[in-house]
Coordinates of C-alpha atoms (C1' of nucleotides) in Angstrom, one line a residue:
Chain A
M1 CA 14.9 -81.3 -57.2
S2 CA 14.6 -84.8 -58.7
K3 CA 14.9 -84.0 -62.3
N4 CA 17.3 -86.5 -64.0
Y5 CA 20.1 -85.0 -65.9
Y6 CA 20.2 -88.1 -68.0
P7 CA 16.5 -88.5 -69.0
E8 CA 15.1 -91.5 -70.7
A9 CA 15.3 -89.6 -74.0
Q10 CA 19.1 -89.7 -73.9
P11 CA 20.1 -92.9 -72.2
A12 CA 23.6 -92.9 -70.8
V13 CA 24.5 -95.9 -72.9
P14 CA 23.0 -95.2 -76.3
G15 CA 21.2 -98.0 -78.1
R16 CA 20.2 -99.9 -74.9
K17 CA 17.0 -100.2 -73.0
A18 CA 16.1 -97.5 -70.6
I19 CA 17.0 -97.8 -66.9
S20 CA 13.5 -98.2 -65.6
R21 CA 13.6 -101.9 -66.5
L22 CA 15.9 -102.4 -63.5
A23 CA 13.1 -102.2 -61.0
L24 CA 10.6 -104.1 -63.0
D25 CA 12.4 -107.0 -64.8
P26 CA 12.2 -110.3 -62.9
S27 CA 15.9 -110.8 -63.8
P28 CA 17.1 -107.2 -63.7
C29 CA 20.8 -108.0 -63.9
R30 CA 20.5 -109.9 -67.1
A31 CA 18.9 -106.9 -68.8
C32 CA 21.1 -104.3 -67.0
P33 CA 22.5 -101.9 -69.6
V34 CA 25.7 -101.3 -67.6
R35 CA 26.6 -104.9 -66.9
P36 CA 29.3 -105.1 -69.6
L37 CA 30.9 -102.1 -67.9
S38 CA 30.7 -103.4 -64.4
I39 CA 31.8 -106.0 -62.0
C40 CA 28.6 -107.9 -62.6
D41 CA 30.0 -109.0 -65.9
S42 CA 32.3 -111.5 -64.1
L43 CA 29.3 -113.8 -63.7
A44 CA 27.8 -116.0 -66.4
E45 CA 24.3 -115.4 -67.6
D46 CA 22.8 -118.2 -65.5
E47 CA 24.6 -117.1 -62.3
L48 CA 23.3 -113.6 -62.5
Q49 CA 20.1 -114.6 -60.6
H50 CA 22.2 -114.8 -57.5
L51 CA 23.3 -111.2 -58.0
A52 CA 19.8 -110.1 -58.9
A53 CA 18.6 -111.6 -55.6
I54 CA 20.6 -109.3 -53.5
V55 CA 20.6 -106.0 -55.3
S56 CA 18.2 -103.2 -54.9
P57 CA 17.8 -100.1 -57.1
L58 CA 18.3 -96.6 -55.8
R59 CA 17.6 -93.1 -57.2
L60 CA 19.2 -90.0 -56.0
G61 CA 18.4 -86.4 -56.8
P62 CA 21.1 -83.8 -57.5
G63 CA 23.1 -83.1 -54.3
Q64 CA 21.5 -85.9 -52.4
P65 CA 24.0 -87.6 -50.0
L66 CA 24.6 -91.4 -50.3
F67 CA 26.6 -91.9 -47.1
D68 CA 29.1 -90.1 -44.9
E69 CA 32.6 -90.9 -43.9
G70 CA 32.7 -92.9 -40.7
E71 CA 29.3 -94.5 -41.2
Q72 CA 29.0 -98.3 -40.9
A73 CA 29.8 -99.5 -44.4
D74 CA 27.0 -102.0 -45.0
F75 CA 26.4 -101.4 -48.7
L76 CA 28.4 -101.2 -51.8
F77 CA 27.1 -99.6 -55.0
N78 CA 27.3 -99.6 -58.8
V79 CA 26.5 -96.4 -60.7
I80 CA 23.9 -97.0 -63.4
S81 CA 23.5 -93.4 -64.6
G82 CA 24.4 -89.9 -63.6
C83 CA 27.4 -88.7 -61.6
V84 CA 28.4 -89.3 -58.0
K85 CA 31.2 -87.5 -56.1
V86 CA 33.3 -89.0 -53.4
Y87 CA 35.1 -86.7 -51.0
K88 CA 36.9 -86.3 -47.7
L89 CA 36.6 -83.3 -45.3
L90 CA 38.8 -81.6 -42.8
P91 CA 37.3 -80.3 -39.5
D92 CA 37.3 -76.7 -40.7
G93 CA 35.4 -77.5 -43.9
R94 CA 38.3 -77.9 -46.3
R95 CA 37.2 -80.6 -48.8
Q96 CA 39.0 -82.8 -51.2
I97 CA 37.0 -84.6 -53.8
I98 CA 38.6 -88.0 -54.3
G99 CA 36.8 -88.8 -57.6
F100 CA 33.7 -88.6 -59.7
L101 CA 31.9 -91.8 -60.6
F102 CA 29.9 -92.4 -63.7
T103 CA 27.9 -95.1 -65.5
G104 CA 29.4 -98.5 -64.7
D105 CA 31.7 -97.4 -61.9
F106 CA 31.9 -99.4 -58.7
L107 CA 31.7 -97.6 -55.4
G108 CA 33.0 -99.5 -52.4
L109 CA 36.7 -100.1 -52.7
A110 CA 39.1 -98.7 -50.2
M111 CA 37.0 -99.2 -47.2
T112 CA 37.2 -101.1 -43.9
D113 CA 34.1 -101.6 -41.8
V114 CA 33.3 -97.9 -42.0
Y115 CA 33.3 -95.7 -45.1
A116 CA 36.5 -93.9 -45.5
Y117 CA 34.9 -91.0 -47.4
S118 CA 31.5 -89.4 -48.1
A119 CA 29.5 -89.8 -51.3
E120 CA 26.8 -87.7 -52.8
A121 CA 25.0 -87.3 -56.1
V122 CA 26.2 -84.6 -58.4
T123 CA 23.5 -84.9 -61.0
G124 CA 20.5 -87.1 -60.5
A125 CA 21.8 -90.6 -60.4
E126 CA 20.6 -94.2 -60.4
L127 CA 22.5 -96.8 -58.4
C128 CA 22.5 -100.4 -57.8
R129 CA 22.9 -101.3 -54.1
F130 CA 24.6 -104.5 -52.8
P131 CA 24.5 -105.5 -49.2
R132 CA 28.1 -105.9 -48.3
R133 CA 27.8 -109.2 -46.4
K134 CA 25.8 -110.9 -49.1
L135 CA 28.2 -109.7 -51.8
E136 CA 31.1 -111.1 -49.8
S137 CA 29.5 -114.5 -49.5
L138 CA 28.8 -114.4 -53.2
M139 CA 32.5 -113.7 -53.7
E140 CA 33.3 -116.9 -51.7
R141 CA 31.3 -118.8 -54.2
Y142 CA 32.4 -117.1 -57.4
P143 CA 36.1 -116.0 -57.0
Q144 CA 35.9 -114.4 -60.4
I145 CA 34.2 -111.5 -58.7
E146 CA 37.2 -111.2 -56.4
K147 CA 39.6 -111.3 -59.4
R148 CA 37.6 -108.6 -61.1
L149 CA 37.6 -106.4 -58.0
L150 CA 41.4 -106.8 -57.7
G151 CA 41.7 -105.6 -61.3
L152 CA 39.5 -102.7 -60.5
A153 CA 41.4 -101.8 -57.4
N154 CA 44.6 -101.9 -59.3
H155 CA 43.2 -99.6 -61.9
E156 CA 41.8 -97.2 -59.2
L157 CA 45.2 -97.2 -57.5
A158 CA 46.9 -96.2 -60.7
V159 CA 44.4 -93.4 -61.2
A160 CA 44.9 -92.2 -57.6
Q161 CA 48.7 -92.1 -58.2
E162 CA 48.3 -90.0 -61.3
Q163 CA 46.0 -87.7 -59.2
M164 CA 48.8 -87.4 -56.6
L165 CA 51.2 -86.2 -59.3
L166 CA 48.6 -83.7 -60.4
L167 CA 47.9 -82.4 -56.9
G168 CA 51.5 -82.3 -55.8
R169 CA 53.2 -81.0 -58.9
K170 CA 51.0 -79.6 -61.6
T171 CA 50.0 -75.9 -62.1
A172 CA 46.4 -74.8 -62.1
K173 CA 46.2 -74.8 -65.9
E174 CA 47.7 -78.2 -66.2
R175 CA 45.3 -79.5 -63.6
L176 CA 42.2 -78.2 -65.3
V177 CA 43.3 -79.5 -68.7
S178 CA 44.0 -82.9 -67.2
F179 CA 40.5 -82.9 -65.8
L180 CA 39.0 -82.0 -69.1
L181 CA 40.9 -84.7 -70.8
M182 CA 39.8 -87.2 -68.3
L183 CA 36.2 -86.3 -69.1
S184 CA 37.0 -86.5 -72.8
K185 CA 38.5 -90.0 -72.4
R186 CA 35.4 -91.1 -70.6
A187 CA 33.2 -89.6 -73.3
R188 CA 35.2 -91.6 -75.9
M189 CA 34.7 -94.8 -73.9
D190 CA 31.0 -94.2 -73.8
G191 CA 31.0 -93.7 -77.6
S192 CA 30.4 -90.0 -77.5
D193 CA 32.3 -87.3 -79.3
A194 CA 35.6 -87.0 -77.4
D195 CA 36.1 -83.3 -78.3
Q196 CA 32.6 -82.3 -77.0
V197 CA 32.6 -83.0 -73.3
F198 CA 29.6 -82.3 -71.1
V199 CA 30.7 -81.0 -67.7
P200 CA 27.9 -81.5 -65.2
I201 CA 30.1 -80.4 -62.4
T202 CA 30.3 -76.9 -60.8
R203 CA 33.5 -74.8 -60.6
N204 CA 33.5 -75.3 -56.9
D205 CA 33.5 -79.1 -57.2
I206 CA 36.1 -79.0 -59.9
G207 CA 38.2 -76.9 -57.6
D208 CA 37.8 -79.3 -54.7
Y209 CA 38.8 -82.1 -57.0
L210 CA 41.9 -80.3 -58.3
G211 CA 43.1 -78.7 -55.1
L212 CA 42.1 -75.2 -56.2
T213 CA 39.5 -72.6 -55.5
T214 CA 36.4 -71.8 -57.6
E215 CA 38.0 -68.6 -58.7
T216 CA 41.2 -70.1 -59.9
V217 CA 39.3 -72.8 -61.8
S218 CA 37.2 -70.0 -63.4
R219 CA 40.3 -68.0 -64.3
S220 CA 41.9 -71.1 -65.8
F221 CA 38.9 -71.7 -68.0
T222 CA 39.1 -68.1 -69.2
Q223 CA 42.8 -68.5 -70.0
L224 CA 42.2 -71.6 -72.0
R225 CA 39.4 -69.8 -73.9
N226 CA 41.7 -66.9 -74.6
D227 CA 44.4 -69.2 -75.8
G228 CA 42.0 -70.6 -78.3
L229 CA 42.2 -74.1 -76.8
I230 CA 38.6 -74.6 -75.8
E231 CA 35.1 -73.2 -76.3
V232 CA 32.6 -73.2 -73.5
T233 CA 28.8 -73.0 -74.2
S234 CA 26.3 -71.9 -71.7
D235 CA 24.9 -75.4 -71.2
N236 CA 28.2 -76.6 -69.7
K237 CA 29.5 -78.2 -72.9
V238 CA 33.3 -77.7 -73.5
T239 CA 34.7 -78.1 -77.0
L240 CA 38.3 -79.2 -77.1
L241 CA 39.7 -77.2 -80.1
D242 CA 43.3 -78.6 -80.1
S243 CA 43.4 -81.9 -78.2
G244 CA 47.1 -82.4 -79.2
A245 CA 48.1 -79.1 -77.5
L246 CA 45.9 -79.9 -74.6
Q247 CA 47.5 -83.3 -74.1
A248 CA 50.9 -81.6 -74.1
I249 CA 49.8 -79.2 -71.4
A250 CA 48.3 -81.8 -69.2
Q251 CA 51.4 -83.9 -69.3
G252 CA 53.5 -80.9 -68.3
F253 CA 55.4 -80.0 -71.5
Chain B
M1 CA 77.6 -97.1 -51.9
S2 CA 76.4 -100.5 -50.7
K3 CA 76.6 -100.1 -47.0
N4 CA 73.4 -101.3 -45.4
Y5 CA 71.5 -98.8 -43.3
Y6 CA 70.0 -101.7 -41.4
P7 CA 73.1 -103.8 -40.7
E8 CA 72.8 -107.3 -39.2
A9 CA 73.5 -105.8 -35.7
Q10 CA 70.1 -104.2 -35.8
P11 CA 67.8 -106.4 -37.8
A12 CA 64.6 -104.7 -39.0
V13 CA 62.5 -107.1 -37.1
P14 CA 64.0 -107.5 -33.7
G15 CA 64.3 -110.9 -32.2
R16 CA 64.4 -112.8 -35.4
K17 CA 67.2 -114.4 -37.5
A18 CA 69.2 -112.1 -39.7
I19 CA 68.3 -111.6 -43.3
S20 CA 71.3 -113.4 -44.8
R21 CA 69.5 -116.7 -44.3
L22 CA 67.3 -115.8 -47.2
A23 CA 69.9 -116.7 -49.7
L24 CA 71.1 -119.8 -47.9
D25 CA 68.2 -121.6 -46.4
P26 CA 66.8 -124.4 -48.5
S27 CA 63.3 -123.2 -47.7
P28 CA 63.9 -119.5 -47.4
C29 CA 60.3 -118.5 -47.2
R30 CA 59.6 -120.6 -44.1
A31 CA 62.4 -118.8 -42.2
C32 CA 61.6 -115.4 -43.7
P33 CA 61.4 -112.8 -40.9
V34 CA 58.9 -110.6 -42.7
R35 CA 56.5 -113.4 -43.8
P36 CA 53.9 -112.5 -41.0
L37 CA 53.9 -109.0 -42.4
S38 CA 53.6 -109.9 -46.1
I39 CA 51.4 -111.5 -48.7
C40 CA 53.4 -114.7 -48.2
D41 CA 51.6 -115.3 -45.0
S42 CA 48.5 -116.3 -47.0
L43 CA 50.0 -119.7 -47.7
A44 CA 50.3 -122.6 -45.3
E45 CA 53.7 -123.8 -44.1
D46 CA 53.7 -126.7 -46.5
E47 CA 52.7 -124.6 -49.4
L48 CA 55.5 -122.2 -49.0
Q49 CA 57.9 -124.3 -51.0
H50 CA 56.0 -123.3 -54.1
L51 CA 56.7 -119.7 -53.3
A52 CA 60.3 -120.4 -52.4
A53 CA 60.7 -122.0 -55.8
I54 CA 60.0 -118.8 -57.7
V55 CA 61.5 -116.0 -55.5
S56 CA 65.0 -114.6 -55.7
P57 CA 66.7 -112.3 -53.2
L58 CA 67.9 -108.8 -54.2
R59 CA 70.1 -106.3 -52.6
L60 CA 70.1 -102.6 -53.4
G61 CA 72.5 -99.9 -52.4
P62 CA 71.3 -96.4 -51.4
G63 CA 70.0 -94.6 -54.4
Q64 CA 70.1 -97.6 -56.6
P65 CA 67.2 -97.8 -59.1
L66 CA 64.9 -100.9 -59.1
F67 CA 62.9 -100.1 -62.3
D68 CA 61.6 -97.2 -64.3
E69 CA 58.1 -96.1 -65.2
G70 CA 57.2 -97.5 -68.6
E71 CA 59.4 -100.6 -68.4
Q72 CA 58.0 -104.1 -69.0
A73 CA 56.6 -105.1 -65.6
D74 CA 58.0 -108.7 -65.3
F75 CA 58.7 -108.7 -61.6
L76 CA 56.9 -107.9 -58.4
F77 CA 58.7 -107.4 -55.1
N78 CA 58.5 -107.6 -51.4
V79 CA 60.6 -105.4 -49.2
I80 CA 62.6 -107.3 -46.6
S81 CA 64.5 -104.5 -45.1
G82 CA 65.4 -100.9 -45.8
C83 CA 63.3 -98.2 -47.6
V84 CA 62.3 -97.9 -51.2
K85 CA 60.7 -94.9 -52.8
V86 CA 58.2 -95.0 -55.6
Y87 CA 57.7 -91.9 -57.8
K88 CA 56.4 -90.4 -61.0
L89 CA 58.1 -87.8 -63.1
L90 CA 56.9 -85.0 -65.4
P91 CA 59.0 -84.3 -68.6
D92 CA 60.6 -81.2 -67.1
G93 CA 61.8 -83.1 -64.0
R94 CA 59.1 -82.3 -61.5
R95 CA 58.7 -85.3 -59.4
Q96 CA 56.0 -86.7 -57.1
I97 CA 56.9 -89.5 -54.7
I98 CA 53.9 -91.8 -54.5
G99 CA 55.1 -93.6 -51.4
F100 CA 57.8 -95.0 -49.3
L101 CA 57.9 -98.8 -48.8
F102 CA 59.4 -100.5 -45.7
T103 CA 59.8 -103.9 -44.3
G104 CA 57.0 -106.2 -45.3
D105 CA 55.5 -103.9 -48.0
F106 CA 54.5 -105.3 -51.3
L107 CA 55.6 -103.5 -54.5
G108 CA 53.7 -104.3 -57.6
L109 CA 50.1 -103.2 -57.2
A110 CA 48.7 -100.6 -59.5
M111 CA 50.3 -101.8 -62.7
T112 CA 49.4 -103.0 -66.1
D113 CA 51.9 -104.8 -68.3
V114 CA 54.3 -101.9 -67.7
Y115 CA 55.3 -100.2 -64.5
A116 CA 53.2 -97.1 -63.8
Y117 CA 56.0 -95.5 -61.7
S118 CA 59.7 -95.7 -61.0
A119 CA 61.2 -97.3 -57.9
E120 CA 64.5 -96.8 -56.2
A121 CA 66.2 -97.6 -53.0
V122 CA 66.4 -94.8 -50.4
T123 CA 68.6 -96.6 -47.9
G124 CA 70.2 -99.9 -48.6
A125 CA 67.5 -102.4 -49.0
E126 CA 66.8 -106.1 -49.4
L127 CA 64.0 -107.3 -51.6
C128 CA 62.4 -110.5 -52.5
R129 CA 61.7 -110.7 -56.3
F130 CA 58.7 -112.6 -57.8
P131 CA 58.4 -113.3 -61.5
R132 CA 55.0 -111.9 -62.3
R133 CA 53.9 -114.8 -64.5
K134 CA 54.8 -117.4 -62.0
L135 CA 53.1 -115.5 -59.2
E136 CA 50.0 -115.2 -61.2
S137 CA 49.8 -118.9 -61.9
L138 CA 50.4 -119.5 -58.2
M139 CA 47.4 -117.2 -57.6
E140 CA 45.3 -119.5 -59.8
R141 CA 46.1 -122.3 -57.5
Y142 CA 45.9 -120.5 -54.2
P143 CA 43.1 -117.9 -54.4
Q144 CA 43.9 -116.8 -50.8
I145 CA 46.8 -114.9 -52.3
E146 CA 44.4 -113.0 -54.5
K147 CA 42.2 -112.3 -51.5
R148 CA 45.1 -111.0 -49.6
L149 CA 46.2 -108.8 -52.5
L150 CA 42.7 -107.4 -52.7
G151 CA 42.8 -106.5 -49.1
L152 CA 46.2 -104.9 -49.6
A153 CA 45.0 -102.9 -52.7
N154 CA 42.0 -101.7 -50.7
H155 CA 44.3 -100.5 -47.9
E156 CA 46.7 -98.8 -50.4
L157 CA 43.8 -97.1 -52.0
A158 CA 42.6 -95.7 -48.7
V159 CA 46.1 -94.4 -48.0
A160 CA 46.3 -92.9 -51.4
Q161 CA 43.0 -91.1 -50.8
E162 CA 44.3 -89.7 -47.5
Q163 CA 47.4 -88.5 -49.4
M164 CA 45.2 -86.7 -52.0
L165 CA 43.5 -84.8 -49.1
L166 CA 47.0 -83.9 -47.9
L167 CA 48.3 -82.8 -51.3
G168 CA 45.1 -80.9 -52.2
R169 CA 44.1 -79.2 -49.0
K170 CA 46.7 -79.2 -46.2
T171 CA 49.2 -76.5 -45.4
A172 CA 53.0 -77.2 -45.4
K173 CA 53.1 -77.6 -41.6
E174 CA 50.1 -80.0 -41.6
R175 CA 51.7 -82.0 -44.4
L176 CA 55.0 -82.4 -42.6
V177 CA 53.3 -83.3 -39.3
S178 CA 51.2 -85.9 -41.1
F179 CA 54.3 -87.4 -42.6
L180 CA 56.1 -87.6 -39.2
L181 CA 53.0 -89.3 -37.7
M182 CA 52.9 -91.8 -40.5
L183 CA 56.5 -92.7 -39.7
S184 CA 55.6 -92.8 -36.0
K185 CA 52.7 -95.1 -36.6
R186 CA 54.9 -97.4 -38.6
A187 CA 57.5 -97.4 -35.8
R188 CA 54.8 -98.4 -33.4
M189 CA 53.8 -101.3 -35.6
D190 CA 57.4 -102.4 -35.8
G191 CA 57.5 -102.4 -32.0
S192 CA 59.8 -99.4 -31.7
D193 CA 59.2 -96.2 -29.7
A194 CA 56.5 -94.3 -31.5
D195 CA 57.8 -90.9 -30.2
Q196 CA 61.3 -91.5 -31.5
V197 CA 61.1 -91.8 -35.2
F198 CA 64.1 -92.4 -37.5
V199 CA 63.8 -90.4 -40.7
P200 CA 66.2 -92.0 -43.3
I201 CA 64.7 -89.7 -46.0
T202 CA 66.3 -86.4 -47.2
R203 CA 64.5 -83.1 -47.1
N204 CA 64.3 -83.2 -50.9
D205 CA 62.5 -86.6 -50.9
I206 CA 60.2 -85.5 -48.2
G207 CA 59.4 -82.4 -50.3
D208 CA 58.7 -84.5 -53.4
Y209 CA 56.4 -86.7 -51.3
L210 CA 54.5 -83.8 -49.7
G211 CA 54.3 -81.6 -52.8
L212 CA 56.7 -79.0 -51.4
T213 CA 60.2 -77.8 -51.9
T214 CA 63.3 -78.8 -49.9
E215 CA 63.4 -75.3 -48.4
T216 CA 59.8 -75.3 -47.3
V217 CA 60.2 -78.7 -45.6
S218 CA 63.3 -77.4 -43.8
R219 CA 61.5 -74.2 -42.7
S220 CA 58.6 -76.3 -41.5
F221 CA 60.9 -78.5 -39.4
T222 CA 62.4 -75.3 -37.9
Q223 CA 58.9 -74.0 -37.1
L224 CA 58.0 -77.2 -35.3
R225 CA 61.2 -77.1 -33.3
N226 CA 60.6 -73.5 -32.3
D227 CA 57.0 -74.4 -31.3
G228 CA 58.5 -77.0 -29.0
L229 CA 56.6 -79.8 -30.8
I230 CA 59.6 -81.8 -31.9
E231 CA 63.3 -82.3 -31.3
V232 CA 65.7 -83.2 -34.2
T233 CA 69.0 -84.8 -33.5
S234 CA 71.9 -84.8 -36.0
D235 CA 71.5 -88.5 -36.8
N236 CA 68.0 -87.9 -38.3
K237 CA 66.0 -89.0 -35.3
V238 CA 63.0 -86.9 -34.6
T239 CA 61.4 -86.9 -31.1
L240 CA 57.7 -86.1 -31.0
L241 CA 57.3 -84.0 -27.8
D242 CA 53.5 -83.6 -27.9
S243 CA 51.9 -86.2 -30.1
G244 CA 48.4 -85.1 -29.1
A245 CA 49.1 -81.6 -30.4
L246 CA 50.8 -83.1 -33.5
Q247 CA 47.7 -85.3 -34.2
A248 CA 45.5 -82.2 -34.0
I249 CA 47.7 -80.3 -36.4
A250 CA 47.9 -83.2 -38.9
Q251 CA 44.1 -83.5 -38.9
G252 CA 43.7 -79.9 -39.7
F253 CA 42.4 -78.5 -36.3
Chain C
dC1 C1' 91.6 -82.7 -43.7
dG2 C1' 88.9 -81.7 -47.8
dG3 C1' 85.2 -82.0 -51.0
dG4 C1' 80.5 -82.9 -52.1
dA5 C1' 76.0 -83.6 -50.6
dA6 C1' 72.4 -82.3 -47.5
dG7 C1' 70.4 -78.8 -44.6
dT8 C1' 69.4 -74.1 -43.2
dT9 C1' 68.4 -69.3 -43.7
dG10 C1' 67.4 -64.9 -46.0
dA11 C1' 65.4 -61.9 -49.6
dA12 C1' 62.5 -61.3 -53.4
dG13 C1' 58.9 -62.9 -56.4
dA14 C1' 55.1 -65.7 -58.4
dG15 C1' 51.0 -68.2 -58.2
dC16 C1' 47.2 -69.0 -56.2
dG17 C1' 43.9 -67.7 -52.3
dT18 C1' 40.8 -64.3 -50.2
dC19 C1' 37.5 -60.9 -50.3
dA20 C1' 34.2 -58.3 -52.7
dA21 C1' 31.2 -57.0 -56.4
dA22 C1' 28.9 -57.7 -60.6
dA23 C1' 27.0 -60.5 -64.2
dG24 C1' 24.9 -64.7 -65.8
dT25 C1' 21.7 -68.7 -65.1
dA26 C1' 18.0 -71.4 -63.2
dG27 C1' 14.0 -72.5 -60.7
dT28 C1' 9.6 -70.4 -58.5
dG29 C1' 5.4 -68.4 -58.2
dG30 C1' 2.3 -64.7 -59.2
Chain D
dC1 C1' 5.3 -64.3 -69.4
dC2 C1' 7.8 -61.9 -66.2
dA3 C1' 9.6 -60.7 -61.9
dC4 C1' 11.9 -62.4 -57.9
dT5 C1' 15.3 -65.0 -55.6
dA6 C1' 19.1 -68.0 -55.0
dC7 C1' 23.0 -69.9 -56.8
dT8 C1' 26.8 -70.1 -59.9
dT9 C1' 30.3 -67.9 -62.6
dT10 C1' 33.3 -64.2 -63.7
dT11 C1' 36.4 -60.5 -62.8
dG12 C1' 39.2 -57.3 -60.1
dA13 C1' 42.2 -55.9 -56.3
dC14 C1' 45.0 -57.3 -52.8
dG15 C1' 47.5 -60.5 -49.7
dC16 C1' 49.8 -64.5 -48.2
dT17 C1' 51.9 -68.9 -48.6
dC18 C1' 55.1 -71.2 -50.8
dT19 C1' 58.8 -71.1 -54.5
dT20 C1' 62.9 -69.4 -56.4
dC21 C1' 67.5 -68.0 -56.1
dA22 C1' 71.5 -67.6 -53.5
dA23 C1' 74.7 -67.8 -49.8
dC24 C1' 76.2 -70.1 -45.9
dT25 C1' 76.6 -74.0 -42.6
dT26 C1' 76.7 -78.7 -41.2
dC27 C1' 77.4 -83.4 -42.0
dC28 C1' 79.5 -87.3 -44.0
dC29 C1' 82.9 -90.3 -45.9
dG30 C1' 87.1 -91.1 -48.2

DNA sequence: CGGGAAGTTGAAGAGCGTCAAAAGTAGTGG
DNA sequence: CCACTACTTTTGACGCTCTTCAACTTCCCG
């Protein structure tokens, strides 16, 4: 159950040292491959030791929970590799996935003293854990971190609003295409081929993210295949055959 | 078109001076009735002059637009009185209302150099306008403002995530009840009767907020009336007859 | 009083959900 | 290596919630 979907052989950030350094290096943050992507980049090289002093690494197997909604929120996290999902539940089991987090993403905005949502690994994942108290006192000392977090929160808010438009007003096909383009955009940012997106997420999770059922997601995939807009291989790779047309669909034209 | 829904006779914050002072007072921010509710409260009394130096008051009539998605985002706002809606559009006219802003709410998170959404007055409204550049340089000098904004952004994010759960997974009735309880909660915060909520928002706008049509909203209102859960008077006041039962419905029980 | 906007109600229809079954895929152990 | 099992995905048939379209009523403001 603990096999990593992003093994050493294909590091999540190509051309950089493998993740295992994180636990061994005496100044792990300085060597951290995801630093340029994360909030940690708001500190200068020689200030990183203060961060390194409070972090601890964390490995999760696929499906392993990180925390549950309502728990005391004592830790914040940074995703080093893999994919983590964040979701809310209704009492009868209805679930809404709020977002998927990937390499470099920060997990810990939008919360009070308790977590406002649950989090669990989708694929195997490596995280960096910050004790909340200690991070807060570090923020007192280095307000740049606060500034960076504000920028992050603003961005997250914009993404959340776009998702509200999707959930409130888009059709099933438009939703799925929007989702695929989000993954494509992310692949481009990571330096991968933007028209060859790897989808490590089940139909069920995609449904719970898009406000649809598994079956509707599956049918929408089939439709897009029949329309000649995508190709799906058995190993969960989706090829975008006409990203112009897909863009138009996602935006509601 | 410019009649104020919140006339001087019933100031939005009871027991305080009427709003018209804002334009006349030499140190308007010090006398501002909504300061304790707003980001402006992060400055000390004697620092408020710096804020006062950059703000300008603004009055909107019902339905009057404030800005459109895509415009250069040169100004941020604080709502002094009335109600402002914030929304996104799809090319074919489908609309999703992202949120309604009331007294004390800050308008200007979640944006880059351009506005990520459109904003327009619902009722007549009074706003306080900050030039973005100047507010940013004030933030350099007084990092407490930044801290406060981060807290605000975090809260907004939590609200947005709750709304995603609503849009993705709740039924029409659950959505409407959630909406009414949101208004009720706000009324309680403002010191009004929490079981007597004033709804200055049309069925159409409620629908675009909840991801429903006007008709479905209307039918859901009728259902709730028939179930003996609410009473609706002709002047848009809704009485919550059993807030316990309503809470249960909104949470999906 | 009159006209336009907002709200309500009904009938019909579409899109997505539900239920069920079959096919595909992956991990396990003999 | 293959069979066994469990899970995921796909597809079909059917049903239900919400939408669409339309008519009518109520409310508001000049």
